[in-house]
XYZ file of C-alpha atoms in Angstrom:
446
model
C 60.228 35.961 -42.372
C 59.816 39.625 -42.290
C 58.884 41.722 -38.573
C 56.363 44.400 -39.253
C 58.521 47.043 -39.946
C 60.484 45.517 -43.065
C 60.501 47.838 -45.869
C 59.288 44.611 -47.855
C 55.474 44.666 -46.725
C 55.716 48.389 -47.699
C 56.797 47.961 -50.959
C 54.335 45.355 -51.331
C 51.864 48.066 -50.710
C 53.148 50.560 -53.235
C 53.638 47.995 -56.054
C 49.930 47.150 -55.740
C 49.913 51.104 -55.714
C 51.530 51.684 -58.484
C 50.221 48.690 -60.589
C 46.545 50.169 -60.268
C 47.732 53.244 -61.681
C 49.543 51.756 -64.479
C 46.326 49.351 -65.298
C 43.786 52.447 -64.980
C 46.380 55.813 -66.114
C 43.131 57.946 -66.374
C 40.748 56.665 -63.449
C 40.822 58.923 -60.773
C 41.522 57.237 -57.907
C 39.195 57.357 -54.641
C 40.840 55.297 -52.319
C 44.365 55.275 -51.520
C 45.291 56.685 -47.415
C 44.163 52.955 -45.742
C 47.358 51.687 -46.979
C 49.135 53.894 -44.706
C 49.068 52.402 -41.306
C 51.657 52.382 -38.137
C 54.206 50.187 -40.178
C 53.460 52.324 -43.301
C 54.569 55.566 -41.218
C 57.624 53.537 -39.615
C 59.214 52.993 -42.936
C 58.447 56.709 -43.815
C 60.680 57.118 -40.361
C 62.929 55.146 -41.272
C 63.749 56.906 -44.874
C 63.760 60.687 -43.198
C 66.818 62.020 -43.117
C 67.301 62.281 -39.299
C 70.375 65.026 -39.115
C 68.387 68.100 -40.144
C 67.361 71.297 -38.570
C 64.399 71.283 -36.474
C 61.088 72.818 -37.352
C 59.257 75.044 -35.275
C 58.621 73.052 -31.899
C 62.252 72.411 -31.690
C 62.053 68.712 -31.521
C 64.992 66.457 -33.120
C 65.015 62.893 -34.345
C 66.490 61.706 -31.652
C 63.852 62.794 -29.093
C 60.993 62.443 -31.303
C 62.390 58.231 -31.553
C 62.245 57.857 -27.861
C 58.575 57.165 -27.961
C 58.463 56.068 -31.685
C 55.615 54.115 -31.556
C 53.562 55.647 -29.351
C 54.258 59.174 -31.758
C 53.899 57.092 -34.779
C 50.024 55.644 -33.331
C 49.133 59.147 -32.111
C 50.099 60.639 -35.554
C 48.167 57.809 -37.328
C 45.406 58.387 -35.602
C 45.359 62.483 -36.130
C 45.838 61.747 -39.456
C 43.238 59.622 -40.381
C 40.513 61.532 -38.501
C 41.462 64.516 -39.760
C 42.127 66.011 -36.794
C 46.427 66.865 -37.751
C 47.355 70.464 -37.475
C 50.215 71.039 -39.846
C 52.837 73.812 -38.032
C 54.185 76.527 -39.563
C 57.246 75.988 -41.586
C 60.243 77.817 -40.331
C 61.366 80.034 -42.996
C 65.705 80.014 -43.127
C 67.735 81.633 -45.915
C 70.775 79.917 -47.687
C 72.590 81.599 -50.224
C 72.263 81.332 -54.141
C 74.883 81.413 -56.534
C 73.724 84.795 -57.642
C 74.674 86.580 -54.305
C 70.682 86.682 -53.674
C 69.338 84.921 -50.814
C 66.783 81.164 -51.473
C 63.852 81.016 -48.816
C 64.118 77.528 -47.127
C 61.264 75.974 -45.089
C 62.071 73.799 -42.619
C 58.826 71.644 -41.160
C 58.510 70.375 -37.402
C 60.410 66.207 -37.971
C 56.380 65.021 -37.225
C 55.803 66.971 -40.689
C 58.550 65.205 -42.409
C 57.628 61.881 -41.302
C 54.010 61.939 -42.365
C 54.910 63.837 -45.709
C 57.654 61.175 -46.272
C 54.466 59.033 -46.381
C 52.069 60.730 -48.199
C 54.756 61.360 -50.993
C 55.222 57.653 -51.078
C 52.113 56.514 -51.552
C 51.143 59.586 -54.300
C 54.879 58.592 -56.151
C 53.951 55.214 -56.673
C 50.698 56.622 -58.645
C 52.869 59.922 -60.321
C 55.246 57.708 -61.614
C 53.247 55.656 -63.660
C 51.834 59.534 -65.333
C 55.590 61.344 -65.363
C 57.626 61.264 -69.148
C 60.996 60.765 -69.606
C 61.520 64.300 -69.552
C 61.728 64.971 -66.058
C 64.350 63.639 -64.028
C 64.435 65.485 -60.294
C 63.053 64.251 -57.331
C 62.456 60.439 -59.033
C 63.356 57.406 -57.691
C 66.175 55.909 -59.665
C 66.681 59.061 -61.901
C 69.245 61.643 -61.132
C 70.614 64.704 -61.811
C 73.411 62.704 -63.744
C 70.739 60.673 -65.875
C 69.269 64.233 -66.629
C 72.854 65.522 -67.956
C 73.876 62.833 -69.678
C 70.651 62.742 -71.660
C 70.656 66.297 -72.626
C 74.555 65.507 -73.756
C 73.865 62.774 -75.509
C 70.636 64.467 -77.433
C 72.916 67.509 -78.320
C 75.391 65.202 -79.637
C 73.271 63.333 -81.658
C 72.235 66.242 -83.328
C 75.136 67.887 -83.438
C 74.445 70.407 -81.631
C 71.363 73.063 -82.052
C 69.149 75.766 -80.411
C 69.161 75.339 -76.463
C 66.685 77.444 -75.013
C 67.318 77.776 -70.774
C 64.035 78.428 -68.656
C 64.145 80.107 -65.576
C 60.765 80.471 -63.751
C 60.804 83.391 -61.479
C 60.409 82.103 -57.622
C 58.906 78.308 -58.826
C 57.651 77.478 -55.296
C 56.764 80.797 -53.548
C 54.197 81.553 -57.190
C 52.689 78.098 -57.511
C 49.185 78.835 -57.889
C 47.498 76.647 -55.469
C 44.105 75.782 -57.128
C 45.836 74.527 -60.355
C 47.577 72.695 -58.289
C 44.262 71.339 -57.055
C 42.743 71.212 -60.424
C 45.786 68.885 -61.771
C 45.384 66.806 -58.507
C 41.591 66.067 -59.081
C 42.666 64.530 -62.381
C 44.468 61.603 -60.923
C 43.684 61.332 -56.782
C 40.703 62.234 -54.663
C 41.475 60.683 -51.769
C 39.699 62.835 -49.617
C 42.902 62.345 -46.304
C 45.567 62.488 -48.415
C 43.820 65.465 -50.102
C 43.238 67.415 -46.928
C 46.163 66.589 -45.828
C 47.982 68.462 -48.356
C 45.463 71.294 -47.733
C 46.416 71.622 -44.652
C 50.500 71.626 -45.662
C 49.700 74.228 -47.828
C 48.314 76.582 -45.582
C 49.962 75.808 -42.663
C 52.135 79.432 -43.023
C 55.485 80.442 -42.459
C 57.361 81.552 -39.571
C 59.938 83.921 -40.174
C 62.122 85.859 -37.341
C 59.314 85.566 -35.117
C 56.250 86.546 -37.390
C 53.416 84.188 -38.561
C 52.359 84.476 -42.073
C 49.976 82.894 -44.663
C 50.987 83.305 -47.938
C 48.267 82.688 -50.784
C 50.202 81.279 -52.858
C 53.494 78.382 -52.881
C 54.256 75.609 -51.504
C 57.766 76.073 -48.912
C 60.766 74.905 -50.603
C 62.095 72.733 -48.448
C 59.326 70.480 -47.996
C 59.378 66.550 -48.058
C 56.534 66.945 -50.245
C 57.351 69.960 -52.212
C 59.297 68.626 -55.091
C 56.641 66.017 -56.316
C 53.857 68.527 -56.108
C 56.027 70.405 -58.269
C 56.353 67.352 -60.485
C 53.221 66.884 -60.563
C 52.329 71.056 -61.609
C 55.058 71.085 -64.310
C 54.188 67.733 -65.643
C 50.886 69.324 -67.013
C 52.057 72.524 -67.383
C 55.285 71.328 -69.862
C 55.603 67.864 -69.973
C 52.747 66.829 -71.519
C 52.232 69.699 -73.058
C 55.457 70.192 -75.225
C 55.614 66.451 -75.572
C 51.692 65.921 -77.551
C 51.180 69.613 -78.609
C 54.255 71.383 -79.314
C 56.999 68.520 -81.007
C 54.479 67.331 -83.194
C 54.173 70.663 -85.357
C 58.212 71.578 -84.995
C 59.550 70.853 -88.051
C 63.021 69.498 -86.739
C 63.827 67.303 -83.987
C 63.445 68.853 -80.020
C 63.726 67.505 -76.942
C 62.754 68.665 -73.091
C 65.360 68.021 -70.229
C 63.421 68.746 -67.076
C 64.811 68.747 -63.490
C 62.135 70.105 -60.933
C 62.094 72.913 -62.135
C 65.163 73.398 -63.669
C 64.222 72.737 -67.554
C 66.414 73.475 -70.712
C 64.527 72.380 -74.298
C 67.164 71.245 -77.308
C 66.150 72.086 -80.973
C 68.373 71.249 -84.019
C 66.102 73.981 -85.561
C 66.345 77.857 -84.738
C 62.982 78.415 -86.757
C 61.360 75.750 -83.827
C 62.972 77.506 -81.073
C 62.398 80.773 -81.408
C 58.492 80.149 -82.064
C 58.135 78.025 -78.719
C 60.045 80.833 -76.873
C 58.008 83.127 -78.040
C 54.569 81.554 -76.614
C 56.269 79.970 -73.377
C 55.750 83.309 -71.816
C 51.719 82.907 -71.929
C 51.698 79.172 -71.712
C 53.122 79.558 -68.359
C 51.438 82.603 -67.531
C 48.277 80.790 -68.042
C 48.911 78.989 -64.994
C 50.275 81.964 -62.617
C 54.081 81.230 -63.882
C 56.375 83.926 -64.835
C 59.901 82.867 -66.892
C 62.557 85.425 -65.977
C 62.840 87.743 -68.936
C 66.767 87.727 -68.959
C 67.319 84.212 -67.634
C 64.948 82.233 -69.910
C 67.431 82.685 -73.154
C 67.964 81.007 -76.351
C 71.472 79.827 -76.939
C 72.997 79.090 -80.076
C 74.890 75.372 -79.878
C 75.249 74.850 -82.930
C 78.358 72.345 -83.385
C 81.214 74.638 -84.561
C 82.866 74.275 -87.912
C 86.503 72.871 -87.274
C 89.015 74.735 -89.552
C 91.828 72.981 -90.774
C 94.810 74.399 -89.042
C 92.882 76.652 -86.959
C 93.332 77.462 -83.360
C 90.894 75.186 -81.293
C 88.052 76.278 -79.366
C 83.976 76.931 -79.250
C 84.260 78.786 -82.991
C 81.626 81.021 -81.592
C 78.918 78.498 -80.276
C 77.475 79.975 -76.932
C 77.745 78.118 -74.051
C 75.034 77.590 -70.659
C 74.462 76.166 -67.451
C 72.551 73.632 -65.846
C 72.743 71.597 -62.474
C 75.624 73.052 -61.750
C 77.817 72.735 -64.871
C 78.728 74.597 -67.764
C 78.281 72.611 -71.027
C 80.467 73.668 -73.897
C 81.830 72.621 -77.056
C 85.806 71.461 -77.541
C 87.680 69.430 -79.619
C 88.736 65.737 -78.801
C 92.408 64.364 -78.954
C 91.297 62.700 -81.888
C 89.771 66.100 -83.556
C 86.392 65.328 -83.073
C 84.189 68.143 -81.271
C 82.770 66.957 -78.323
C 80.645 68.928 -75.379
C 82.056 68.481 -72.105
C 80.720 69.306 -68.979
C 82.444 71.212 -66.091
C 81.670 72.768 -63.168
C 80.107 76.148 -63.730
C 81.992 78.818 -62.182
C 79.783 80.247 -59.686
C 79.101 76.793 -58.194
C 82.785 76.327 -57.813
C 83.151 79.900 -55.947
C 80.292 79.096 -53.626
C 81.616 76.056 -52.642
C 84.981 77.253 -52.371
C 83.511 80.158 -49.826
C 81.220 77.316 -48.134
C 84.929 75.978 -47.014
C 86.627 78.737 -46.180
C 83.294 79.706 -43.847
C 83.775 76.466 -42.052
C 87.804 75.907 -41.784
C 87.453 79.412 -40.412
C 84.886 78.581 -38.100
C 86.217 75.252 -36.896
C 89.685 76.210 -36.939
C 90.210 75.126 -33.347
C 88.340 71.832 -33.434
C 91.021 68.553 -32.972
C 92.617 68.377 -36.426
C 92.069 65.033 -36.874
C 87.939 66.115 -36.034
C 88.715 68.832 -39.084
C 90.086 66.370 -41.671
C 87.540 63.625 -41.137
C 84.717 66.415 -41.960
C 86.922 68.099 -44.748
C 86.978 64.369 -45.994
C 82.965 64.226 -46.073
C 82.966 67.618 -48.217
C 85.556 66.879 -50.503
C 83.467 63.600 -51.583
C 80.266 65.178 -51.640
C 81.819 67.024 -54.316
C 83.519 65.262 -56.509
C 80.437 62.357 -56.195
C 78.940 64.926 -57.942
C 81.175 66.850 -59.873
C 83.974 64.874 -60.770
C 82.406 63.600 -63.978
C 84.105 62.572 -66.772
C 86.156 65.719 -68.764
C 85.767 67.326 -65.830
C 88.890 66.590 -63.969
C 90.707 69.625 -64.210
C 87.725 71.562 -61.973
C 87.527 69.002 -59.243
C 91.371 68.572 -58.896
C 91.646 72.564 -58.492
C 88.330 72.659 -56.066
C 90.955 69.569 -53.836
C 94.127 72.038 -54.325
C 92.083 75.081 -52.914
C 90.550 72.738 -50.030
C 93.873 72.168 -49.232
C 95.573 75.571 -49.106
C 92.136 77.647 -47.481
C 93.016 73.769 -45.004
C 96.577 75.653 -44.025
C 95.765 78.899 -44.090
C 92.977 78.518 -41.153
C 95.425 75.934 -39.740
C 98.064 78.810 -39.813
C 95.743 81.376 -37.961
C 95.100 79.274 -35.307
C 97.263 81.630 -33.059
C 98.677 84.388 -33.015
C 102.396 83.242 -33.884
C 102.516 81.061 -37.360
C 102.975 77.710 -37.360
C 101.917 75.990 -40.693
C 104.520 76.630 -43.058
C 103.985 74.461 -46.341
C 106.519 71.765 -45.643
C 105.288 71.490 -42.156
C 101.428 71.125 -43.466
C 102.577 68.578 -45.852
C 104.131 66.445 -43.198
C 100.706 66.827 -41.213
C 98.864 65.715 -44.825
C 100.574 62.530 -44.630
C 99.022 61.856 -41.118
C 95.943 63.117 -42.327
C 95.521 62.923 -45.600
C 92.546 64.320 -47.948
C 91.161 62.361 -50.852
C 92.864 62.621 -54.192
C 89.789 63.532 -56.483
C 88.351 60.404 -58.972
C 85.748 60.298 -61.395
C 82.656 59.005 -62.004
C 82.265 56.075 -64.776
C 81.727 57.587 -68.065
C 78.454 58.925 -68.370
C 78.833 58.942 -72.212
C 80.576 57.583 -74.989
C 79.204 59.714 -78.400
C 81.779 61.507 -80.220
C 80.769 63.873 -83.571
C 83.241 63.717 -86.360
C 84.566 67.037 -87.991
């Protein structure tokens, strides 16, 4: 028997969500914010990530949980009557692997909560609408899934035309009222609507300042990256999947990750005429794509020569998700496209260490290795994918040495000599790298 906060009844709720939407995928639906209700908005608690900066009032998880339900009812209530005031978003940079600086908004844990349940409820509808295509922000789909489909589709056609998008500041240029306008074509729940509303104006604060952009919707947001699924599911998911492939004359296929998006073509003919009217497709909807980031790359498999040196024979290579994909040839001389870590992702997190051993050079030692530990499998859970080995077991060897030289600098005189440091490794030792299971098994024969 289940209490009234069990996840179950909630998923109960969105299964009867998402089962409507599936039965009726082009009713607009009317009726949807009575399903949330107090235990609704505990589950939403209970799936917010509790360890993250505060918003602008300054209150944490921990003191927002010592009157849960009595916050939870109050916020219920405000929400249903309309009478929720969304705060500003606090506005923090982080760096990008460009040198450039990414906007962050941070919302007030209240805002998370209650966007944690809107987003629930409008998934359950989305994902019955969302393709194949797009892969970020899904339940059960990952950035993995999304690589190992755009490997596999480039190695079943050996190789093509990859054409890389980049849309210049995604979530600061989302034009609101096509937002809207997509919205009204699936949900009209007049809370759930105003409630977004009401997110979307709520402004940014920024080193003191209050401001109200136009335009956007804060990256950062609980609620950001579906609305974004939902905007770039009309604007190029449906729209290259039932307009555009049907009058290519080769094969083509869309990789989509938030907004992250690369399209494969085994034809250059096809990929140069979509580039060409991308730029007023999306500027029909108050997009721009970056005029030297969105490129066409040629990946074309390269011819292996008998007796030749091996290597890309010229095929371009490009990025996405954080790796750099890339032709080589097999043990077996087959060419294959592996996958490794793209270089500035490996430098930023390299300087992301350094930063912190530098920082937390006199915290306990035994405090420093259990967080180096954290870091060092956050990134090979990502990263260490297979043919990919080499990166993540330099990315451990530089953890290690940037380890001993803040350990070194600790005072004035030195005292971590290599031999010593190695001694203190054994006492506190740092994970040896492993991979992920194979996220593919396709190999193209010369």
């Amino acid at each position: 028997m289940t209490g009234p906060s069990s996840p179950t009844s909630v998923s109960t709720k969105l299964q009867r969500i998402a089962e409507l939407a599936r039965r009726v995928p082009k009713v607009v639906l009317t009726t949807l914010a009575h399903h949330i209700d107090v235990d609704f908005l505990r589950e939403a608690h209970r799936l917010t990530r509790k360890g993250g900066a505060t918003g602008v009032d300054g209150t944490t998880a921990e003191e927002y949980a010592l009157n849960l339900e009595g916050n939870l009812q109050a916020l219920l209530n405000r929400f249903k009557t309309g009478e929720y005031r969304a705060p500003p978003v606090k506005r923090v940079h982080i760096p990008k692997g460009d040198g450039k600086l990414r906007p962050l908004g941070i919302p007030t844990f209240e805002d998370k909560v209650l966007q944690r349940a809107v987003t629930m409820v409008l998934g359950a509808v989305y994902e019955q609408d969302f393709l194949p295509c797009s892969f970020g922000s899904r339940p059960g789909r990952s950035a993995h899934n999304a690589l190992s489909t755009l490997r596999n589709g480039l190695m079943e056609m050996k190789g093509g035309w990859v054409l890389e998008l980049d849309i210049e500041r995604f979530f600061d240029t989302l034009d609101r009222s096509h937002l809207r306008n997509f919205l009204d074509q699936r949900v009209r729940d007049g809370v759930l609507r105003r409630a977004i509303d009401k997110w979307l104006k709520a402004g940014v604060l920024e080193k003191g300042e209050l401001s109200h952009p136009d335009s956007g919707t804060p990256q950062g947001g609980v609620i950001s990256p579906l609305l974004a699924n939902i905007f770039l599911h009309h604007v190029l998911d449906e729209w290259f999947e039932s307009e555009v492939k049907p009058r290519l004359a080769g094969p083509a296929f869309l990789v989509r990750y938030v907004d992250d998006a690369v399209i494969a073509f085994a034809s250059k003919e096809d990929a140069q005429r979509v580039m060409d009217v991308l730029p007023k497709r999306f500027g029909k909807y108050g997009l721009t794509l970056h005029p030297e980031k969105t490129r066409l790359v040629q990946f074309r498999r390269p011819a292996l020569e008998r007796g030749g040196p091996e290597g890309n024979g010229g095929a371009e290579a490009f990025d996405l998700l954080g790796f750099t994909h890339h032709w080589v040839t097999s043990k077996r001389g087959y060419w294959v496209i592996k996958q490794k870590t793209a270089k500035n992702r490996f430098q930023r997190a390299l300087k992301r260490i350094t930063e912190w051993c530098k920082e937390h050079r006199h915290m306990p030692v035994h405090k420093q290795q259990q967080a180096l530990v954290q870091k060092l499998n956050g990134h090979c859970g990502y990263y260490g994918i297979t043919g990919n080995s080499r990166a993540v077991s330099r990315f451990s060897h530089w953890v290690r040495a940037i380890w001993r030289k803040w350990l070194d600098r600790r005072s004035q005189h030195r005292h971590m000599p290599w031999e010593r440091f190695k001694r203190l490794l054994e006492r506190y030792p740092l994970p040896t790298p492993t991979l992920r299971p194979p996220l593919y098994r396709h190999a193209a024969k010369p």
